[in-house]
Amino acid sequence: MPTLTIDGIEVEVEHGTTVLQAAEQAGVEIPRFCYHERLSIAGNCRMCLVEVSPGPPKPAASCALPAGEGMEVKTNTEKVKKFREGVMEFLLINHPLDCPVCDQGGECDLQDQSMAYGIGDNRYEEKRRLVQEKNMGPLIRTVMTRCIHCTRCVRFADEIAGVPSLGAIGRGESMQITTYQEQDFASELSGNVVDLCPVGALTSKPYTFKARPWELKSTETIDVHDALGSNIRIDARGRAVMRALPRIHEEVNEEWISDKTRHAVDGLSTNRLDRPYIKKNRKMVEATWAEAFELIAKKVKGLKGDQIAGLVGDLCDAESMYAFKAMMSSLGAKIDCRTDGSKVGAKQRAGYLFNSGVAGIDEADACLLIGSNPRHESPVLNARLRQRWLTRACKVASVGPEVDLSYKVEQLGDSASILQDILDGKNDFAKTLKAAEKPMLILGQGALNRDDSAHIIKLAHDIADKYGLITDGWNGFNVLHTAASRVAALDMGLVTENGVEDILDGAASGDIKVVYNLGADELDTSRLKKAFVIYQGSHGDEGVKNADVILPGVAYTEKPGTYLNTEGRVQRAQRSIFGPGEAREDWTVFRALSEVLGNALSYDDINELRSEMIKEYPHFAELDQKPTAAWADIGVAGKVSSDGFTLAIKDFYGTNPIARSSATMAECRDAMNGSDQTEGATGTNG
């Protein structure tokens, strides 16, 4: 490994390391605009110029210069200072210097570095150039006169998002970053270019002129819009969530988040439930908590356990589900969390986890997708699959409908019977799996919500056993969930023998008299009309349509909570703001209601609840660790149907009540469906 000296500090680095990366290892700061750790090297901005010897007397771009044995690098000499001042002066020649009205103000790389490395003066007196604004869709506002042509956005679109719709046209002063034909930037990850842009050329359109960074209170928490558990930061002002930004977590979301995670936050303030309601004379009327509880107690009194059932929604935290289970168990009721019709069981943990871990994708050399469209089910995980595919070290094949995943996939067909062919060695991809050192398969929810799902699970299990997906230190059997609550609910055993259909059928026939719906909005509640329905949730969505009692809960940004992501990693969310009106944390509602029902829960605060929960489920205390589950026999042997798969997500922008309440997500849906999104696409900025 080469050893070099940087500002008198000797550092040993791996072969292929650049001088800029070596400087970071040595703790020496080198300014940059175009360089980014997760993107290819462009060498555009020249801000990272340094002196290097032995070598030519001219300055060298450290981001593109490989570190060599015996190099002596100087980053803080008078000469280097002149380099940086000159580069900064050229960058600012055509920049409009409109910081007071720029949304990037206060967190702008150009602003910070011009203060630290610029000359502090402006000698340019000629006319500045004007650049027409571009249309990049409903999420990205463009002020392209500010652009310094670092091409971070272009490289992100090509390399990470896999949607090569951004690029540069023209040369010299006429160069412009554009979407070529003025189309939207059609990616579920498009909002990340706003974070990447080191100037104010690309900013968040929904956030335009809403707040300044110093006005905001930041809270580190967890996303619940899919089951990946992306680490995010919620910025709030007063009692309003202003934006969501990504936090770096290398093993989960790296530093990316989906557009839904980032921009559905406006749905947190609309269509909210802020007080209890009860049905009187076929109309919902406002009520007090006491009145609502008395009505529930009256309806439950005298019922047998098999006449009461509970449903658990996709956004619930573990604490709420634990308290719900305790209260419903005291009534002898049954509960199910699989409101999407999933047939995945709860007995064997390895049968419902993403066992290889999200970071395990980086090691896989063959991947079989079964009934899954990860681009919609987990866009950030899909970007990781794409990155692995780009290395040409991993072949990806799919059994299911043909969809654009942003990378090339070998389409094996859309019939579950193909899995039997793979198991029998009649499909060519069986050879790929057999030859791979770390093969994996990913079962999507489209494979788990069928009548023959138990047989599909068994086939997947047998494929994993036969082709070496299960070895010492490697488990390539993976289930990709779409619900943030699902893994924790399965760990708690919140399943019934025949699934949610059994509860819906029982309610429709009159056998089930009372249904307690905890935030389950992804099902047809018209089948519950004959039962007495209690709905507890944060939004007035599908769940309230046939409810007899409505109890207002809080959203994920308004409570502390524990979530287990699709790989079973335990993560803690924190409260950013308080809920509206009389909305309460779900577990506190169960604590109060259980007392009215005559069997009070034993905890009075969340710490006591967590202590009991961890006592019953000890792995809930193992924060931020990828679990390892023992491999076991799962599924039921039988003949699978030749029918094609139905993918779990038909509308990426409307998968839960928060997203469906978001005006921004509605705009995105319209844009994806071909509506004309031209706001901000014309005019110039001077």
PDB file of C-alpha atoms in Angstrom, residues 337-546:
ATOM      1  CA  CYS A 337     -51.589  -7.588  11.130  1.00  0.00           C
ATOM      2  CA  ARG A 338     -51.579  -8.930   7.552  1.00  0.00           C
ATOM      3  CA  THR A 339     -54.197  -6.561   6.164  1.00  0.00           C
ATOM      4  CA  ASP A 340     -52.794  -6.954   2.637  1.00  0.00           C
ATOM      5  CA  GLY A 341     -53.728 -10.641   2.639  1.00  0.00           C
ATOM      6  CA  SER A 342     -50.176 -11.873   3.131  1.00  0.00           C
ATOM      7  CA  LYS A 343     -49.853 -15.560   4.027  1.00  0.00           C
ATOM      8  CA  VAL A 344     -46.427 -15.263   5.647  1.00  0.00           C
ATOM      9  CA  GLY A 345     -46.337 -17.102   8.962  1.00  0.00           C
ATOM     10  CA  ALA A 346     -45.005 -15.945  12.313  1.00  0.00           C
ATOM     11  CA  LYS A 347     -43.587 -19.201  13.693  1.00  0.00           C
ATOM     12  CA  GLN A 348     -40.152 -19.197  12.040  1.00  0.00           C
ATOM     13  CA  ARG A 349     -38.403 -15.803  12.120  1.00  0.00           C
ATOM     14  CA  ALA A 350     -36.068 -16.666   9.251  1.00  0.00           C
ATOM     15  CA  GLY A 351     -39.164 -17.129   7.111  1.00  0.00           C
ATOM     16  CA  TYR A 352     -40.148 -13.457   7.199  1.00  0.00           C
ATOM     17  CA  LEU A 353     -36.896 -11.479   7.514  1.00  0.00           C
ATOM     18  CA  PHE A 354     -34.562  -9.981   4.929  1.00  0.00           C
ATOM     19  CA  ASN A 355     -31.946 -12.363   6.290  1.00  0.00           C
ATOM     20  CA  SER A 356     -28.912 -11.274   4.293  1.00  0.00           C
ATOM     21  CA  GLY A 357     -29.432  -7.711   5.485  1.00  0.00           C
ATOM     22  CA  VAL A 358     -29.764  -4.724   3.193  1.00  0.00           C
ATOM     23  CA  ALA A 359     -25.984  -4.305   3.167  1.00  0.00           C
ATOM     24  CA  GLY A 360     -25.715  -7.969   2.156  1.00  0.00           C
ATOM     25  CA  ILE A 361     -26.810  -6.902  -1.317  1.00  0.00           C
ATOM     26  CA  ASP A 362     -23.298  -5.480  -1.720  1.00  0.00           C
ATOM     27  CA  GLU A 363     -21.897  -9.027  -1.485  1.00  0.00           C
ATOM     28  CA  ALA A 364     -24.463 -10.952  -3.530  1.00  0.00           C
ATOM     29  CA  ASP A 365     -23.428 -12.347  -6.921  1.00  0.00           C
ATOM     30  CA  ALA A 366     -26.864 -13.624  -8.015  1.00  0.00           C
ATOM     31  CA  CYS A 367     -30.336 -12.378  -7.116  1.00  0.00           C
ATOM     32  CA  LEU A 368     -33.744 -13.872  -7.901  1.00  0.00           C
ATOM     33  CA  LEU A 369     -36.750 -11.558  -7.482  1.00  0.00           C
ATOM     34  CA  ILE A 370     -40.055 -13.361  -6.891  1.00  0.00           C
ATOM     35  CA  GLY A 371     -43.275 -11.362  -7.204  1.00  0.00           C
ATOM     36  CA  SER A 372     -41.540  -8.120  -6.338  1.00  0.00           C
ATOM     37  CA  ASN A 373     -41.070  -4.657  -7.788  1.00  0.00           C
ATOM     38  CA  PRO A 374     -38.473  -3.231  -5.387  1.00  0.00           C
ATOM     39  CA  ARG A 375     -38.435   0.082  -7.259  1.00  0.00           C
ATOM     40  CA  HIS A 376     -41.886   0.822  -5.783  1.00  0.00           C
ATOM     41  CA  GLU A 377     -41.760  -1.378  -2.691  1.00  0.00           C
ATOM     42  CA  SER A 378     -38.444   0.061  -1.459  1.00  0.00           C
ATOM     43  CA  PRO A 379     -36.793   2.549  -3.844  1.00  0.00           C
ATOM     44  CA  VAL A 380     -33.643   2.987  -1.746  1.00  0.00           C
ATOM     45  CA  LEU A 381     -33.106  -0.763  -1.517  1.00  0.00           C
ATOM     46  CA  ASN A 382     -33.645  -0.957  -5.271  1.00  0.00           C
ATOM     47  CA  ALA A 383     -30.928   1.665  -5.772  1.00  0.00           C
ATOM     48  CA  ARG A 384     -28.597  -0.586  -3.796  1.00  0.00           C
ATOM     49  CA  LEU A 385     -29.490  -3.512  -6.046  1.00  0.00           C
ATOM     50  CA  ARG A 386     -28.705  -1.298  -9.022  1.00  0.00           C
ATOM     51  CA  GLN A 387     -25.319  -0.363  -7.582  1.00  0.00           C
ATOM     52  CA  ARG A 388     -24.467  -4.021  -7.146  1.00  0.00           C
ATOM     53  CA  TRP A 389     -25.663  -4.778 -10.698  1.00  0.00           C
ATOM     54  CA  LEU A 390     -23.455  -1.978 -12.060  1.00  0.00           C
ATOM     55  CA  THR A 391     -20.363  -3.769 -10.768  1.00  0.00           C
ATOM     56  CA  ARG A 392     -21.196  -6.613 -13.207  1.00  0.00           C
ATOM     57  CA  ALA A 393     -20.572  -8.969 -10.285  1.00  0.00           C
ATOM     58  CA  CYS A 394     -24.257  -9.782  -9.732  1.00  0.00           C
ATOM     59  CA  LYS A 395     -26.830 -11.204 -12.154  1.00  0.00           C
ATOM     60  CA  VAL A 396     -30.458 -10.352 -11.422  1.00  0.00           C
ATOM     61  CA  ALA A 397     -33.476 -12.328 -12.621  1.00  0.00           C
ATOM     62  CA  SER A 398     -37.175 -11.873 -11.962  1.00  0.00           C
ATOM     63  CA  VAL A 399     -40.202 -14.140 -11.771  1.00  0.00           C
ATOM     64  CA  GLY A 400     -43.187 -11.823 -12.054  1.00  0.00           C
ATOM     65  CA  PRO A 401     -44.579  -9.032 -14.238  1.00  0.00           C
ATOM     66  CA  GLU A 402     -42.052  -7.206 -16.383  1.00  0.00           C
ATOM     67  CA  VAL A 403     -41.332  -3.791 -14.879  1.00  0.00           C
ATOM     68  CA  ASP A 404     -38.626  -1.159 -15.282  1.00  0.00           C
ATOM     69  CA  LEU A 405     -36.341  -1.503 -12.266  1.00  0.00           C
ATOM     70  CA  SER A 406     -33.770   0.982 -13.670  1.00  0.00           C
ATOM     71  CA  TYR A 407     -31.334  -1.843 -14.429  1.00  0.00           C
ATOM     72  CA  LYS A 408     -31.319  -4.863 -16.698  1.00  0.00           C
ATOM     73  CA  VAL A 409     -33.075  -7.918 -15.292  1.00  0.00           C
ATOM     74  CA  GLU A 410     -33.354 -11.358 -16.873  1.00  0.00           C
ATOM     75  CA  GLN A 411     -37.117 -11.847 -17.147  1.00  0.00           C
ATOM     76  CA  LEU A 412     -37.874 -15.513 -16.492  1.00  0.00           C
ATOM     77  CA  GLY A 413     -41.644 -15.202 -16.889  1.00  0.00           C
ATOM     78  CA  ASP A 414     -44.763 -14.386 -14.918  1.00  0.00           C
ATOM     79  CA  SER A 415     -45.817 -17.767 -13.575  1.00  0.00           C
ATOM     80  CA  ALA A 416     -45.180 -19.230 -10.138  1.00  0.00           C
ATOM     81  CA  SER A 417     -44.598 -22.609 -11.808  1.00  0.00           C
ATOM     82  CA  ILE A 418     -41.225 -21.277 -13.010  1.00  0.00           C
ATOM     83  CA  LEU A 419     -39.995 -21.686  -9.429  1.00  0.00           C
ATOM     84  CA  GLN A 420     -40.580 -25.422  -9.746  1.00  0.00           C
ATOM     85  CA  ASP A 421     -38.539 -25.403 -12.971  1.00  0.00           C
ATOM     86  CA  ILE A 422     -35.683 -23.619 -11.158  1.00  0.00           C
ATOM     87  CA  LEU A 423     -35.844 -26.143  -8.326  1.00  0.00           C
ATOM     88  CA  ASP A 424     -35.780 -29.032 -10.823  1.00  0.00           C
ATOM     89  CA  GLY A 425     -32.846 -27.474 -12.707  1.00  0.00           C
ATOM     90  CA  LYS A 426     -34.886 -26.985 -15.890  1.00  0.00           C
ATOM     91  CA  ASN A 427     -34.357 -23.209 -15.947  1.00  0.00           C
ATOM     92  CA  ASP A 428     -30.993 -21.729 -16.947  1.00  0.00           C
ATOM     93  CA  PHE A 429     -30.969 -19.374 -13.952  1.00  0.00           C
ATOM     94  CA  ALA A 430     -30.608 -22.448 -11.728  1.00  0.00           C
ATOM     95  CA  LYS A 431     -27.058 -22.771 -13.075  1.00  0.00           C
ATOM     96  CA  THR A 432     -26.366 -19.143 -12.165  1.00  0.00           C
ATOM     97  CA  LEU A 433     -27.571 -19.717  -8.600  1.00  0.00           C
ATOM     98  CA  LYS A 434     -25.542 -22.898  -8.298  1.00  0.00           C
ATOM     99  CA  ALA A 435     -22.342 -21.236  -9.530  1.00  0.00           C
ATOM    100  CA  ALA A 436     -22.730 -18.163  -7.293  1.00  0.00           C
ATOM    101  CA  GLU A 437     -20.822 -17.873  -4.029  1.00  0.00           C
ATOM    102  CA  LYS A 438     -23.415 -15.689  -2.298  1.00  0.00           C
ATOM    103  CA  PRO A 439     -26.744 -16.034  -4.114  1.00  0.00           C
ATOM    104  CA  MET A 440     -29.940 -14.480  -2.759  1.00  0.00           C
ATOM    105  CA  LEU A 441     -33.636 -14.451  -3.495  1.00  0.00           C
ATOM    106  CA  ILE A 442     -36.157 -11.760  -2.597  1.00  0.00           C
ATOM    107  CA  LEU A 443     -39.785 -12.692  -1.976  1.00  0.00           C
ATOM    108  CA  GLY A 444     -42.038  -9.713  -2.567  1.00  0.00           C
ATOM    109  CA  GLN A 445     -45.522  -9.240  -1.174  1.00  0.00           C
ATOM    110  CA  GLY A 446     -46.895 -10.104  -4.607  1.00  0.00           C
ATOM    111  CA  ALA A 447     -45.772 -13.672  -3.941  1.00  0.00           C
ATOM    112  CA  LEU A 448     -47.182 -13.742  -0.417  1.00  0.00           C
ATOM    113  CA  ASN A 449     -50.780 -12.583  -0.907  1.00  0.00           C
ATOM    114  CA  ARG A 450     -51.995 -15.459  -3.106  1.00  0.00           C
ATOM    115  CA  ASP A 451     -53.987 -18.566  -2.269  1.00  0.00           C
ATOM    116  CA  ASP A 452     -50.914 -20.696  -3.051  1.00  0.00           C
ATOM    117  CA  SER A 453     -48.431 -18.481  -1.188  1.00  0.00           C
ATOM    118  CA  ALA A 454     -47.598 -21.218   1.326  1.00  0.00           C
ATOM    119  CA  HIS A 455     -46.518 -23.448  -1.581  1.00  0.00           C
ATOM    120  CA  ILE A 456     -44.470 -20.608  -3.121  1.00  0.00           C
ATOM    121  CA  ILE A 457     -42.724 -20.075   0.211  1.00  0.00           C
ATOM    122  CA  LYS A 458     -41.903 -23.777   0.337  1.00  0.00           C
ATOM    123  CA  LEU A 459     -40.474 -23.696  -3.195  1.00  0.00           C
ATOM    124  CA  ALA A 460     -38.363 -20.653  -2.297  1.00  0.00           C
ATOM    125  CA  HIS A 461     -37.167 -22.462   0.838  1.00  0.00           C
ATOM    126  CA  ASP A 462     -36.188 -25.552  -1.181  1.00  0.00           C
ATOM    127  CA  ILE A 463     -34.398 -23.420  -3.800  1.00  0.00           C
ATOM    128  CA  ALA A 464     -32.451 -21.749  -0.988  1.00  0.00           C
ATOM    129  CA  ASP A 465     -31.487 -25.148   0.425  1.00  0.00           C
ATOM    130  CA  LYS A 466     -30.575 -26.731  -2.916  1.00  0.00           C
ATOM    131  CA  TYR A 467     -28.523 -23.925  -4.460  1.00  0.00           C
ATOM    132  CA  GLY A 468     -26.402 -22.841  -1.520  1.00  0.00           C
ATOM    133  CA  LEU A 469     -28.305 -19.737  -0.440  1.00  0.00           C
ATOM    134  CA  ILE A 470     -27.868 -20.919   3.156  1.00  0.00           C
ATOM    135  CA  THR A 471     -24.258 -21.365   4.289  1.00  0.00           C
ATOM    136  CA  ASP A 472     -22.150 -20.500   7.305  1.00  0.00           C
ATOM    137  CA  GLY A 473     -22.303 -16.720   7.669  1.00  0.00           C
ATOM    138  CA  TRP A 474     -24.715 -16.237   4.766  1.00  0.00           C
ATOM    139  CA  ASN A 475     -28.496 -16.507   4.479  1.00  0.00           C
ATOM    140  CA  GLY A 476     -29.767 -15.430   1.071  1.00  0.00           C
ATOM    141  CA  PHE A 477     -33.472 -16.061   1.783  1.00  0.00           C
ATOM    142  CA  ASN A 478     -35.096 -12.633   1.970  1.00  0.00           C
ATOM    143  CA  VAL A 479     -38.614 -11.284   2.373  1.00  0.00           C
ATOM    144  CA  LEU A 480     -39.166  -7.678   1.329  1.00  0.00           C
ATOM    145  CA  HIS A 481     -41.995  -6.222   3.400  1.00  0.00           C
ATOM    146  CA  THR A 482     -43.870  -3.058   2.489  1.00  0.00           C
ATOM    147  CA  ALA A 483     -45.343  -2.243   5.936  1.00  0.00           C
ATOM    148  CA  ALA A 484     -43.240  -0.585   8.637  1.00  0.00           C
ATOM    149  CA  SER A 485     -45.153  -2.406  11.383  1.00  0.00           C
ATOM    150  CA  ARG A 486     -45.086  -5.904   9.890  1.00  0.00           C
ATOM    151  CA  VAL A 487     -41.913  -7.471  11.304  1.00  0.00           C
ATOM    152  CA  ALA A 488     -42.573  -6.311  14.872  1.00  0.00           C
ATOM    153  CA  ALA A 489     -46.178  -7.520  14.595  1.00  0.00           C
ATOM    154  CA  LEU A 490     -45.046 -10.933  13.352  1.00  0.00           C
ATOM    155  CA  ASP A 491     -42.522 -11.122  16.191  1.00  0.00           C
ATOM    156  CA  MET A 492     -45.421 -10.565  18.601  1.00  0.00           C
ATOM    157  CA  GLY A 493     -47.494 -13.236  16.891  1.00  0.00           C
ATOM    158  CA  LEU A 494     -50.270 -10.896  15.763  1.00  0.00           C
ATOM    159  CA  VAL A 495     -51.650 -13.393  13.239  1.00  0.00           C
ATOM    160  CA  THR A 496     -54.700 -15.642  13.043  1.00  0.00           C
ATOM    161  CA  GLU A 497     -54.950 -19.093  11.513  1.00  0.00           C
ATOM    162  CA  ASN A 498     -56.825 -18.018   8.383  1.00  0.00           C
ATOM    163  CA  GLY A 499     -55.660 -14.413   8.133  1.00  0.00           C
ATOM    164  CA  VAL A 500     -57.574 -11.165   7.818  1.00  0.00           C
ATOM    165  CA  GLU A 501     -60.085 -12.769   5.452  1.00  0.00           C
ATOM    166  CA  ASP A 502     -61.343 -14.819   8.395  1.00  0.00           C
ATOM    167  CA  ILE A 503     -62.008 -11.634  10.373  1.00  0.00           C
ATOM    168  CA  LEU A 504     -63.686  -9.878   7.442  1.00  0.00           C
ATOM    169  CA  ASP A 505     -65.856 -12.908   6.687  1.00  0.00           C
ATOM    170  CA  GLY A 506     -66.778 -13.243  10.363  1.00  0.00           C
ATOM    171  CA  ALA A 507     -67.793  -9.581  10.526  1.00  0.00           C
ATOM    172  CA  ALA A 508     -69.825  -9.880   7.307  1.00  0.00           C
ATOM    173  CA  SER A 509     -71.667 -12.961   8.586  1.00  0.00           C
ATOM    174  CA  GLY A 510     -72.346 -11.457  11.996  1.00  0.00           C
ATOM    175  CA  ASP A 511     -70.232 -13.964  13.922  1.00  0.00           C
ATOM    176  CA  ILE A 512     -67.790 -11.236  14.928  1.00  0.00           C
ATOM    177  CA  LYS A 513     -69.652  -8.475  16.748  1.00  0.00           C
ATOM    178  CA  VAL A 514     -66.841  -5.999  17.493  1.00  0.00           C
ATOM    179  CA  VAL A 515     -63.799  -5.125  15.366  1.00  0.00           C
ATOM    180  CA  TYR A 516     -61.092  -2.860  16.798  1.00  0.00           C
ATOM    181  CA  ASN A 517     -59.202  -1.327  13.883  1.00  0.00           C
ATOM    182  CA  LEU A 518     -55.789   0.089  14.830  1.00  0.00           C
ATOM    183  CA  GLY A 519     -54.866   2.229  11.834  1.00  0.00           C
ATOM    184  CA  ALA A 520     -55.663  -0.407   9.176  1.00  0.00           C
ATOM    185  CA  ASP A 521     -56.666   1.525   6.064  1.00  0.00           C
ATOM    186  CA  GLU A 522     -55.378  -0.794   3.332  1.00  0.00           C
ATOM    187  CA  LEU A 523     -58.470  -3.023   3.167  1.00  0.00           C
ATOM    188  CA  ASP A 524     -62.125  -2.884   2.158  1.00  0.00           C
ATOM    189  CA  THR A 525     -63.906  -1.799   5.346  1.00  0.00           C
ATOM    190  CA  SER A 526     -67.364  -2.143   3.738  1.00  0.00           C
ATOM    191  CA  ARG A 527     -67.204  -5.799   4.806  1.00  0.00           C
ATOM    192  CA  LEU A 528     -67.263  -4.632   8.422  1.00  0.00           C
ATOM    193  CA  LYS A 529     -70.636  -2.874   8.194  1.00  0.00           C
ATOM    194  CA  LYS A 530     -72.523  -5.439  10.293  1.00  0.00           C
ATOM    195  CA  ALA A 531     -70.002  -5.278  13.152  1.00  0.00           C
ATOM    196  CA  PHE A 532     -69.458  -2.538  15.724  1.00  0.00           C
ATOM    197  CA  VAL A 533     -66.226  -0.950  14.476  1.00  0.00           C
ATOM    198  CA  ILE A 534     -63.771   1.072  16.562  1.00  0.00           C
ATOM    199  CA  TYR A 535     -61.214   2.918  14.446  1.00  0.00           C
ATOM    200  CA  GLN A 536     -58.111   4.381  16.046  1.00  0.00           C
ATOM    201  CA  GLY A 537     -55.728   6.275  13.804  1.00  0.00           C
ATOM    202  CA  SER A 538     -54.299   9.606  12.769  1.00  0.00           C
ATOM    203  CA  HIS A 539     -56.115  10.321   9.481  1.00  0.00           C
ATOM    204  CA  GLY A 540     -59.659  10.232   8.169  1.00  0.00           C
ATOM    205  CA  ASP A 541     -59.017   7.575   5.556  1.00  0.00           C
ATOM    206  CA  GLU A 542     -60.636   4.237   4.600  1.00  0.00           C
ATOM    207  CA  GLY A 543     -60.805   3.083   8.215  1.00  0.00           C
ATOM    208  CA  VAL A 544     -63.312   5.740   9.309  1.00  0.00           C
ATOM    209  CA  LYS A 545     -65.852   5.057   6.545  1.00  0.00           C
ATOM    210  CA  ASN A 546     -67.717   2.335   8.425  1.00  0.00           C
TER     211      ASN A 546
END
